PDB file of N, CA and C in Angstrom:
ATOM      1  N   UNK A  74    -230.263 -40.076 130.817  1.00  0.00           N
ATOM      2  CA  UNK A  74    -229.980 -39.208 130.254  1.00  0.00           C
ATOM      3  C   UNK A  74    -229.324 -38.519 128.950  1.00  0.00           C
ATOM      4  N   UNK A  75    -229.494 -37.185 128.607  1.00  0.00           N
ATOM      5  CA  UNK A  75    -229.947 -37.463 126.823  1.00  0.00           C
ATOM      6  C   UNK A  75    -228.310 -37.388 126.589  1.00  0.00           C
ATOM      7  N   UNK A  76    -228.259 -37.480 125.074  1.00  0.00           N
ATOM      8  CA  UNK A  76    -226.752 -37.653 124.534  1.00  0.00           C
ATOM      9  C   UNK A  76    -226.302 -36.228 124.412  1.00  0.00           C
ATOM     10  N   UNK A  77    -225.343 -35.652 124.566  1.00  0.00           N
ATOM     11  CA  UNK A  77    -224.595 -34.196 124.878  1.00  0.00           C
ATOM     12  C   UNK A  77    -223.737 -33.875 123.981  1.00  0.00           C
ATOM     13  N   UNK A  78    -223.622 -34.668 122.717  1.00  0.00           N
ATOM     14  CA  UNK A  78    -222.259 -34.459 122.135  1.00  0.00           C
ATOM     15  C   UNK A  78    -222.008 -33.245 121.827  1.00  0.00           C
ATOM     16  N   UNK A  79    -222.316 -31.571 121.690  1.00  0.00           N
ATOM     17  CA  UNK A  79    -222.264 -30.741 121.815  1.00  0.00           C
ATOM     18  C   UNK A  79    -221.096 -30.412 121.914  1.00  0.00           C
ATOM     19  N   UNK A  80    -221.104 -30.394 123.995  1.00  0.00           N
ATOM     20  CA  UNK A  80    -219.913 -30.314 124.010  1.00  0.00           C
ATOM     21  C   UNK A  80    -218.398 -30.892 123.918  1.00  0.00           C
ATOM     22  N   UNK A  81    -218.695 -32.044 122.701  1.00  0.00           N
ATOM     23  CA  UNK A  81    -217.348 -32.837 122.908  1.00  0.00           C
ATOM     24  C   UNK A  81    -216.489 -31.451 121.758  1.00  0.00           C
ATOM     25  N   UNK A  82    -215.119 -31.688 122.030  1.00  0.00           N
ATOM     26  CA  UNK A  82    -214.388 -31.072 120.834  1.00  0.00           C
ATOM     27  C   UNK A  82    -215.303 -31.271 119.334  1.00  0.00           C
ATOM     28  N   UNK A  83    -215.169 -30.337 118.484  1.00  0.00           N
ATOM     29  CA  UNK A  83    -215.624 -30.339 117.358  1.00  0.00           C
ATOM     30  C   UNK A  83    -214.930 -30.798 116.287  1.00  0.00           C
ATOM     31  N   UNK A  84    -213.884 -31.079 116.703  1.00  0.00           N
ATOM     32  CA  UNK A  84    -212.272 -31.650 115.647  1.00  0.00           C
ATOM     33  C   UNK A  84    -212.508 -33.130 115.957  1.00  0.00           C
ATOM     34  N   UNK A  85    -213.334 -34.064 116.759  1.00  0.00           N
ATOM     35  CA  UNK A  85    -213.630 -35.304 116.900  1.00  0.00           C
ATOM     36  C   UNK A  85    -213.978 -35.229 115.743  1.00  0.00           C
ATOM     37  N   UNK A  86    -213.526 -36.921 115.207  1.00  0.00           N
ATOM     38  CA  UNK A  86    -214.376 -37.413 113.946  1.00  0.00           C
ATOM     39  C   UNK A  86    -215.648 -38.294 114.496  1.00  0.00           C
ATOM     40  N   UNK A  87    -216.716 -38.168 113.590  1.00  0.00           N
ATOM     41  CA  UNK A  87    -217.506 -39.695 113.668  1.00  0.00           C
ATOM     42  C   UNK A  87    -217.055 -40.667 114.177  1.00  0.00           C
ATOM     43  N   UNK A  88    -216.013 -40.973 113.774  1.00  0.00           N
ATOM     44  CA  UNK A  88    -215.501 -42.543 114.256  1.00  0.00           C
ATOM     45  C   UNK A  88    -215.012 -42.459 115.656  1.00  0.00           C
ATOM     46  N   UNK A  89    -214.533 -41.228 116.219  1.00  0.00           N
ATOM     47  CA  UNK A  89    -213.819 -40.276 117.446  1.00  0.00           C
ATOM     48  C   UNK A  89    -215.112 -41.127 117.998  1.00  0.00           C
ATOM     49  N   UNK A  90    -216.316 -40.117 118.052  1.00  0.00           N
ATOM     50  CA  UNK A  90    -216.992 -39.901 118.795  1.00  0.00           C
ATOM     51  C   UNK A  90    -217.856 -40.871 119.118  1.00  0.00           C
ATOM     52  N   UNK A  91    -217.886 -42.504 117.852  1.00  0.00           N
ATOM     53  CA  UNK A  91    -218.857 -43.453 118.075  1.00  0.00           C
ATOM     54  C   UNK A  91    -218.405 -44.727 118.529  1.00  0.00           C
ATOM     55  N   UNK A  92    -217.013 -44.510 118.913  1.00  0.00           N
ATOM     56  CA  UNK A  92    -215.885 -45.675 119.183  1.00  0.00           C
ATOM     57  C   UNK A  92    -216.640 -45.870 120.763  1.00  0.00           C
ATOM     58  N   UNK A  93    -216.531 -46.895 120.888  1.00  0.00           N
ATOM     59  CA  UNK A  93    -217.114 -47.720 122.525  1.00  0.00           C
ATOM     60  C   UNK A  93    -216.080 -48.618 122.894  1.00  0.00           C
ATOM     61  N   UNK A  94    -215.573 -47.777 124.527  1.00  0.00           N
ATOM     62  CA  UNK A  94    -214.769 -48.587 125.276  1.00  0.00           C
ATOM     63  C   UNK A  94    -215.106 -49.307 126.214  1.00  0.00           C
ATOM     64  N   UNK A  95    -214.842 -50.230 126.256  1.00  0.00           N
ATOM     65  CA  UNK A  95    -214.602 -51.275 127.350  1.00  0.00           C
ATOM     66  C   UNK A  95    -214.470 -50.816 128.882  1.00  0.00           C
ATOM     67  N   UNK A  96    -215.106 -51.101 129.997  1.00  0.00           N
ATOM     68  CA  UNK A  96    -214.210 -50.212 131.093  1.00  0.00           C
ATOM     69  C   UNK A  96    -213.225 -50.303 131.654  1.00  0.00           C
ATOM     70  N   UNK A  97    -212.686 -51.688 131.372  1.00  0.00           N
ATOM     71  CA  UNK A  97    -211.100 -51.794 131.458  1.00  0.00           C
ATOM     72  C   UNK A  97    -210.760 -51.214 130.630  1.00  0.00           C
ATOM     73  N   UNK A  98    -210.558 -50.812 129.776  1.00  0.00           N
ATOM     74  CA  UNK A  98    -210.111 -49.703 128.771  1.00  0.00           C
ATOM     75  C   UNK A  98    -210.231 -48.087 129.240  1.00  0.00           C
ATOM     76  N   UNK A  99    -211.635 -47.578 129.502  1.00  0.00           N
ATOM     77  CA  UNK A  99    -211.696 -46.071 130.401  1.00  0.00           C
ATOM     78  C   UNK A  99    -210.541 -46.130 131.423  1.00  0.00           C
ATOM     79  N   UNK A 100    -210.822 -47.282 132.216  1.00  0.00           N
ATOM     80  CA  UNK A 100    -209.772 -47.527 133.861  1.00  0.00           C
ATOM     81  C   UNK A 100    -208.300 -47.352 132.941  1.00  0.00           C
ATOM     82  N   UNK A 101    -207.951 -48.093 132.402  1.00  0.00           N
ATOM     83  CA  UNK A 101    -206.491 -48.303 131.703  1.00  0.00           C
ATOM     84  C   UNK A 101    -205.764 -46.410 131.192  1.00  0.00           C
ATOM     85  N   UNK A 102    -207.092 -46.338 130.188  1.00  0.00           N
ATOM     86  CA  UNK A 102    -206.630 -44.949 129.704  1.00  0.00           C
ATOM     87  C   UNK A 102    -206.608 -43.742 130.977  1.00  0.00           C
ATOM     88  N   UNK A 103    -206.913 -44.250 132.419  1.00  0.00           N
ATOM     89  CA  UNK A 103    -207.599 -43.104 132.804  1.00  0.00           C
ATOM     90  C   UNK A 103    -208.176 -41.909 132.585  1.00  0.00           C
ATOM     91  N   UNK A 104    -209.481 -42.314 131.985  1.00  0.00           N
ATOM     92  CA  UNK A 104    -210.512 -41.886 131.668  1.00  0.00           C
ATOM     93  C   UNK A 104    -211.465 -41.678 132.617  1.00  0.00           C
ATOM     94  N   UNK A 105    -211.740 -41.778 133.734  1.00  0.00           N
ATOM     95  CA  UNK A 105    -212.281 -41.887 134.515  1.00  0.00           C
ATOM     96  C   UNK A 105    -211.758 -42.382 135.781  1.00  0.00           C
ATOM     97  N   UNK A 106    -211.559 -41.697 137.442  1.00  0.00           N
ATOM     98  CA  UNK A 106    -211.117 -42.224 138.632  1.00  0.00           C
ATOM     99  C   UNK A 106    -211.800 -43.074 139.357  1.00  0.00           C
ATOM    100  N   UNK A 107    -211.888 -44.340 138.847  1.00  0.00           N
ATOM    101  CA  UNK A 107    -212.609 -45.556 139.383  1.00  0.00           C
ATOM    102  C   UNK A 107    -212.114 -46.262 139.245  1.00  0.00           C
ATOM    103  N   UNK A 108    -213.071 -47.726 139.603  1.00  0.00           N
ATOM    104  CA  UNK A 108    -211.870 -48.981 139.355  1.00  0.00           C
ATOM    105  C   UNK A 108    -212.929 -49.957 138.703  1.00  0.00           C
ATOM    106  N   UNK A 109    -212.711 -50.408 138.337  1.00  0.00           N
ATOM    107  CA  UNK A 109    -213.472 -51.528 136.691  1.00  0.00           C
ATOM    108  C   UNK A 109    -214.433 -51.764 137.516  1.00  0.00           C
ATOM    109  N   UNK A 110    -214.646 -52.592 138.856  1.00  0.00           N
ATOM    110  CA  UNK A 110    -216.105 -52.655 139.572  1.00  0.00           C
ATOM    111  C   UNK A 110    -216.366 -51.657 139.399  1.00  0.00           C
ATOM    112  N   UNK A 111    -216.474 -51.133 141.045  1.00  0.00           N
ATOM    113  CA  UNK A 111    -217.584 -49.368 140.785  1.00  0.00           C
ATOM    114  C   UNK A 111    -217.391 -49.124 139.535  1.00  0.00           C
ATOM    115  N   UNK A 112    -217.001 -48.881 138.289  1.00  0.00           N
ATOM    116  CA  UNK A 112    -217.582 -48.323 136.918  1.00  0.00           C
ATOM    117  C   UNK A 112    -218.567 -49.063 136.668  1.00  0.00           C
ATOM    118  N   UNK A 113    -218.427 -50.380 136.983  1.00  0.00           N
ATOM    119  CA  UNK A 113    -219.529 -51.463 136.026  1.00  0.00           C
ATOM    120  C   UNK A 113    -220.969 -51.280 137.142  1.00  0.00           C
ATOM    121  N   UNK A 114    -220.131 -51.874 138.273  1.00  0.00           N
ATOM    122  CA  UNK A 114    -221.882 -51.491 139.262  1.00  0.00           C
ATOM    123  C   UNK A 114    -222.312 -50.443 138.848  1.00  0.00           C
ATOM    124  N   UNK A 115    -221.835 -49.109 139.357  1.00  0.00           N
ATOM    125  CA  UNK A 115    -222.978 -47.834 138.604  1.00  0.00           C
ATOM    126  C   UNK A 115    -223.712 -47.742 137.386  1.00  0.00           C
ATOM    127  N   UNK A 116    -222.872 -48.384 135.985  1.00  0.00           N
ATOM    128  CA  UNK A 116    -223.782 -48.637 134.901  1.00  0.00           C
ATOM    129  C   UNK A 116    -224.385 -50.125 135.262  1.00  0.00           C
ATOM    130  N   UNK A 117    -224.707 -51.111 135.823  1.00  0.00           N
ATOM    131  CA  UNK A 117    -225.508 -51.984 136.202  1.00  0.00           C
ATOM    132  C   UNK A 117    -226.827 -51.072 136.977  1.00  0.00           C
ATOM    133  N   UNK A 118    -226.133 -50.589 138.093  1.00  0.00           N
ATOM    134  CA  UNK A 118    -227.547 -50.141 138.896  1.00  0.00           C
ATOM    135  C   UNK A 118    -228.421 -48.871 137.615  1.00  0.00           C
ATOM    136  N   UNK A 119    -227.699 -48.393 137.058  1.00  0.00           N
ATOM    137  CA  UNK A 119    -228.324 -47.169 135.978  1.00  0.00           C
ATOM    138  C   UNK A 119    -228.139 -45.732 136.091  1.00  0.00           C
ATOM    139  N   UNK A 120    -226.814 -45.939 137.080  1.00  0.00           N
ATOM    140  CA  UNK A 120    -226.561 -44.420 137.629  1.00  0.00           C
ATOM    141  C   UNK A 120    -225.187 -43.518 136.959  1.00  0.00           C
ATOM    142  N   UNK A 121    -224.830 -44.329 135.788  1.00  0.00           N
ATOM    143  CA  UNK A 121    -224.136 -43.668 134.804  1.00  0.00           C
ATOM    144  C   UNK A 121    -225.047 -43.512 133.140  1.00  0.00           C
ATOM    145  N   UNK A 122    -224.680 -42.668 132.461  1.00  0.00           N
ATOM    146  CA  UNK A 122    -224.815 -43.636 130.892  1.00  0.00           C
ATOM    147  C   UNK A 122    -224.024 -44.797 130.080  1.00  0.00           C
ATOM    148  N   UNK A 123    -224.440 -45.200 129.620  1.00  0.00           N
ATOM    149  CA  UNK A 123    -223.413 -46.528 128.909  1.00  0.00           C
ATOM    150  C   UNK A 123    -224.475 -47.140 127.815  1.00  0.00           C
ATOM    151  N   UNK A 124    -223.818 -48.059 127.191  1.00  0.00           N
ATOM    152  CA  UNK A 124    -224.682 -48.705 126.460  1.00  0.00           C
ATOM    153  C   UNK A 124    -224.379 -49.955 126.134  1.00  0.00           C
ATOM    154  N   UNK A 125    -225.236 -51.164 126.203  1.00  0.00           N
ATOM    155  CA  UNK A 125    -224.879 -52.623 126.185  1.00  0.00           C
ATOM    156  C   UNK A 125    -224.648 -53.426 124.789  1.00  0.00           C
ATOM    157  N   UNK A 126    -223.862 -53.298 124.061  1.00  0.00           N
ATOM    158  CA  UNK A 126    -223.814 -54.523 122.982  1.00  0.00           C
ATOM    159  C   UNK A 126    -222.955 -55.851 123.525  1.00  0.00           C
ATOM    160  N   UNK A 127    -224.028 -56.442 122.776  1.00  0.00           N
ATOM    161  CA  UNK A 127    -223.903 -57.857 122.932  1.00  0.00           C
ATOM    162  C   UNK A 127    -223.869 -58.077 124.414  1.00  0.00           C
ATOM    163  N   UNK A 128    -224.697 -57.723 125.015  1.00  0.00           N
ATOM    164  CA  UNK A 128    -224.464 -58.085 126.823  1.00  0.00           C
ATOM    165  C   UNK A 128    -223.706 -57.292 127.545  1.00  0.00           C
ATOM    166  N   UNK A 129    -222.454 -56.230 126.560  1.00  0.00           N
ATOM    167  CA  UNK A 129    -221.593 -55.887 127.444  1.00  0.00           C
ATOM    168  C   UNK A 129    -221.948 -54.478 127.592  1.00  0.00           C
ATOM    169  N   UNK A 130    -221.279 -54.110 128.487  1.00  0.00           N
ATOM    170  CA  UNK A 130    -220.774 -52.681 128.928  1.00  0.00           C
ATOM    171  C   UNK A 130    -220.165 -51.397 128.837  1.00  0.00           C
ATOM    172  N   UNK A 131    -220.284 -51.031 127.439  1.00  0.00           N
ATOM    173  CA  UNK A 131    -219.391 -49.820 126.886  1.00  0.00           C
ATOM    174  C   UNK A 131    -220.202 -48.598 126.666  1.00  0.00           C
ATOM    175  N   UNK A 132    -219.207 -47.766 126.726  1.00  0.00           N
ATOM    176  CA  UNK A 132    -219.685 -46.492 126.393  1.00  0.00           C
ATOM    177  C   UNK A 132    -218.821 -45.302 125.678  1.00  0.00           C
ATOM    178  N   UNK A 133    -219.024 -44.453 125.325  1.00  0.00           N
ATOM    179  CA  UNK A 133    -218.844 -43.810 124.384  1.00  0.00           C
ATOM    180  C   UNK A 133    -217.915 -42.556 124.609  1.00  0.00           C
ATOM    181  N   UNK A 134    -217.335 -41.653 123.782  1.00  0.00           N
ATOM    182  CA  UNK A 134    -216.702 -40.390 124.429  1.00  0.00           C
ATOM    183  C   UNK A 134    -218.150 -39.397 125.401  1.00  0.00           C
ATOM    184  N   UNK A 135    -218.901 -39.601 124.897  1.00  0.00           N
ATOM    185  CA  UNK A 135    -219.998 -38.361 125.451  1.00  0.00           C
ATOM    186  C   UNK A 135    -220.680 -38.969 126.739  1.00  0.00           C
ATOM    187  N   UNK A 136    -220.686 -40.600 126.768  1.00  0.00           N
ATOM    188  CA  UNK A 136    -221.362 -40.913 128.136  1.00  0.00           C
ATOM    189  C   UNK A 136    -219.845 -40.631 128.881  1.00  0.00           C
ATOM    190  N   UNK A 137    -218.522 -40.571 128.525  1.00  0.00           N
ATOM    191  CA  UNK A 137    -217.599 -40.399 129.569  1.00  0.00           C
ATOM    192  C   UNK A 137    -217.416 -38.856 130.025  1.00  0.00           C
ATOM    193  N   UNK A 138    -217.700 -38.312 129.121  1.00  0.00           N
ATOM    194  CA  UNK A 138    -217.613 -37.108 129.050  1.00  0.00           C
ATOM    195  C   UNK A 138    -218.921 -36.410 129.983  1.00  0.00           C
ATOM    196  N   UNK A 139    -219.946 -36.992 130.126  1.00  0.00           N
ATOM    197  CA  UNK A 139    -221.277 -36.783 130.975  1.00  0.00           C
ATOM    198  C   UNK A 139    -220.745 -37.363 132.563  1.00  0.00           C
ATOM    199  N   UNK A 140    -220.255 -38.735 132.355  1.00  0.00           N
ATOM    200  CA  UNK A 140    -220.242 -39.008 133.713  1.00  0.00           C
ATOM    201  C   UNK A 140    -219.114 -37.750 134.837  1.00  0.00           C
ATOM    202  N   UNK A 141    -217.800 -37.218 133.547  1.00  0.00           N
ATOM    203  CA  UNK A 141    -217.306 -36.685 134.657  1.00  0.00           C
ATOM    204  C   UNK A 141    -217.547 -35.505 134.978  1.00  0.00           C
ATOM    205  N   UNK A 142    -218.320 -34.896 133.946  1.00  0.00           N
ATOM    206  CA  UNK A 142    -219.306 -33.549 134.002  1.00  0.00           C
ATOM    207  C   UNK A 142    -220.034 -33.614 135.574  1.00  0.00           C
ATOM    208  N   UNK A 143    -220.894 -34.893 135.477  1.00  0.00           N
ATOM    209  CA  UNK A 143    -221.689 -35.148 136.798  1.00  0.00           C
ATOM    210  C   UNK A 143    -220.728 -34.699 138.126  1.00  0.00           C
ATOM    211  N   UNK A 144    -219.406 -35.075 137.938  1.00  0.00           N
ATOM    212  CA  UNK A 144    -218.945 -35.172 138.940  1.00  0.00           C
ATOM    213  C   UNK A 144    -218.284 -33.725 139.749  1.00  0.00           C
ATOM    214  N   UNK A 145    -218.016 -32.864 138.326  1.00  0.00           N
ATOM    215  CA  UNK A 145    -217.984 -31.367 138.684  1.00  0.00           C
ATOM    216  C   UNK A 145    -218.259 -30.350 139.562  1.00  0.00           C
ATOM    217  N   UNK A 146    -217.525 -29.907 140.457  1.00  0.00           N
ATOM    218  CA  UNK A 146    -217.840 -28.770 141.814  1.00  0.00           C
ATOM    219  C   UNK A 146    -217.422 -27.135 141.285  1.00  0.00           C
ATOM    220  N   UNK A 147    -218.408 -26.419 141.237  1.00  0.00           N
ATOM    221  CA  UNK A 147    -217.744 -25.248 141.217  1.00  0.00           C
ATOM    222  C   UNK A 147    -218.000 -24.231 142.599  1.00  0.00           C
ATOM    223  N   UNK A 148    -216.761 -23.454 142.770  1.00  0.00           N
ATOM    224  CA  UNK A 148    -217.057 -23.235 144.394  1.00  0.00           C
ATOM    225  C   UNK A 148    -217.631 -22.163 144.277  1.00  0.00           C
ATOM    226  N   UNK A 149    -217.058 -20.884 142.892  1.00  0.00           N
ATOM    227  CA  UNK A 149    -218.119 -20.113 142.742  1.00  0.00           C
ATOM    228  C   UNK A 149    -219.438 -20.297 143.320  1.00  0.00           C
ATOM    229  N   UNK A 150    -220.496 -21.414 142.289  1.00  0.00           N
ATOM    230  CA  UNK A 150    -221.261 -21.193 143.051  1.00  0.00           C
ATOM    231  C   UNK A 150    -221.938 -22.200 143.939  1.00  0.00           C
ATOM    232  N   UNK A 151    -220.509 -22.830 144.610  1.00  0.00           N
ATOM    233  CA  UNK A 151    -220.982 -23.309 145.899  1.00  0.00           C
ATOM    234  C   UNK A 151    -221.841 -24.573 145.439  1.00  0.00           C
ATOM    235  N   UNK A 152    -222.175 -25.408 144.464  1.00  0.00           N
ATOM    236  CA  UNK A 152    -222.585 -25.930 144.227  1.00  0.00           C
ATOM    237  C   UNK A 152    -222.271 -27.004 142.866  1.00  0.00           C
ATOM    238  N   UNK A 153    -222.659 -28.217 142.580  1.00  0.00           N
ATOM    239  CA  UNK A 153    -222.269 -28.883 141.598  1.00  0.00           C
ATOM    240  C   UNK A 153    -222.419 -28.353 140.117  1.00  0.00           C
ATOM    241  N   UNK A 154    -221.949 -28.359 139.296  1.00  0.00           N
ATOM    242  CA  UNK A 154    -222.012 -27.978 138.381  1.00  0.00           C
ATOM    243  C   UNK A 154    -222.820 -28.387 137.431  1.00  0.00           C
ATOM    244  N   UNK A 155    -223.565 -27.742 136.823  1.00  0.00           N
ATOM    245  CA  UNK A 155    -224.582 -28.685 135.672  1.00  0.00           C
ATOM    246  C   UNK A 155    -224.566 -28.111 133.666  1.00  0.00           C
TER     247      UNK A 155
END
């Protein structure tokens, strides 16, 4: 998946955009509706965007946004929004 940060709010600083979140932080903060295990498994299987740092899975805000958007459904179109 390509990096699509243009849809993130413009007021986010570079630090906000580049901060790395652990799977535990993502779930604890309620940013994605998964379990830690499900999130890690999806990353290991390369089903979702992530970054690996020192062998550990991490997520930037644009990764989290892309994962949220991938699950969006538009009832008007009768299909998933893209």
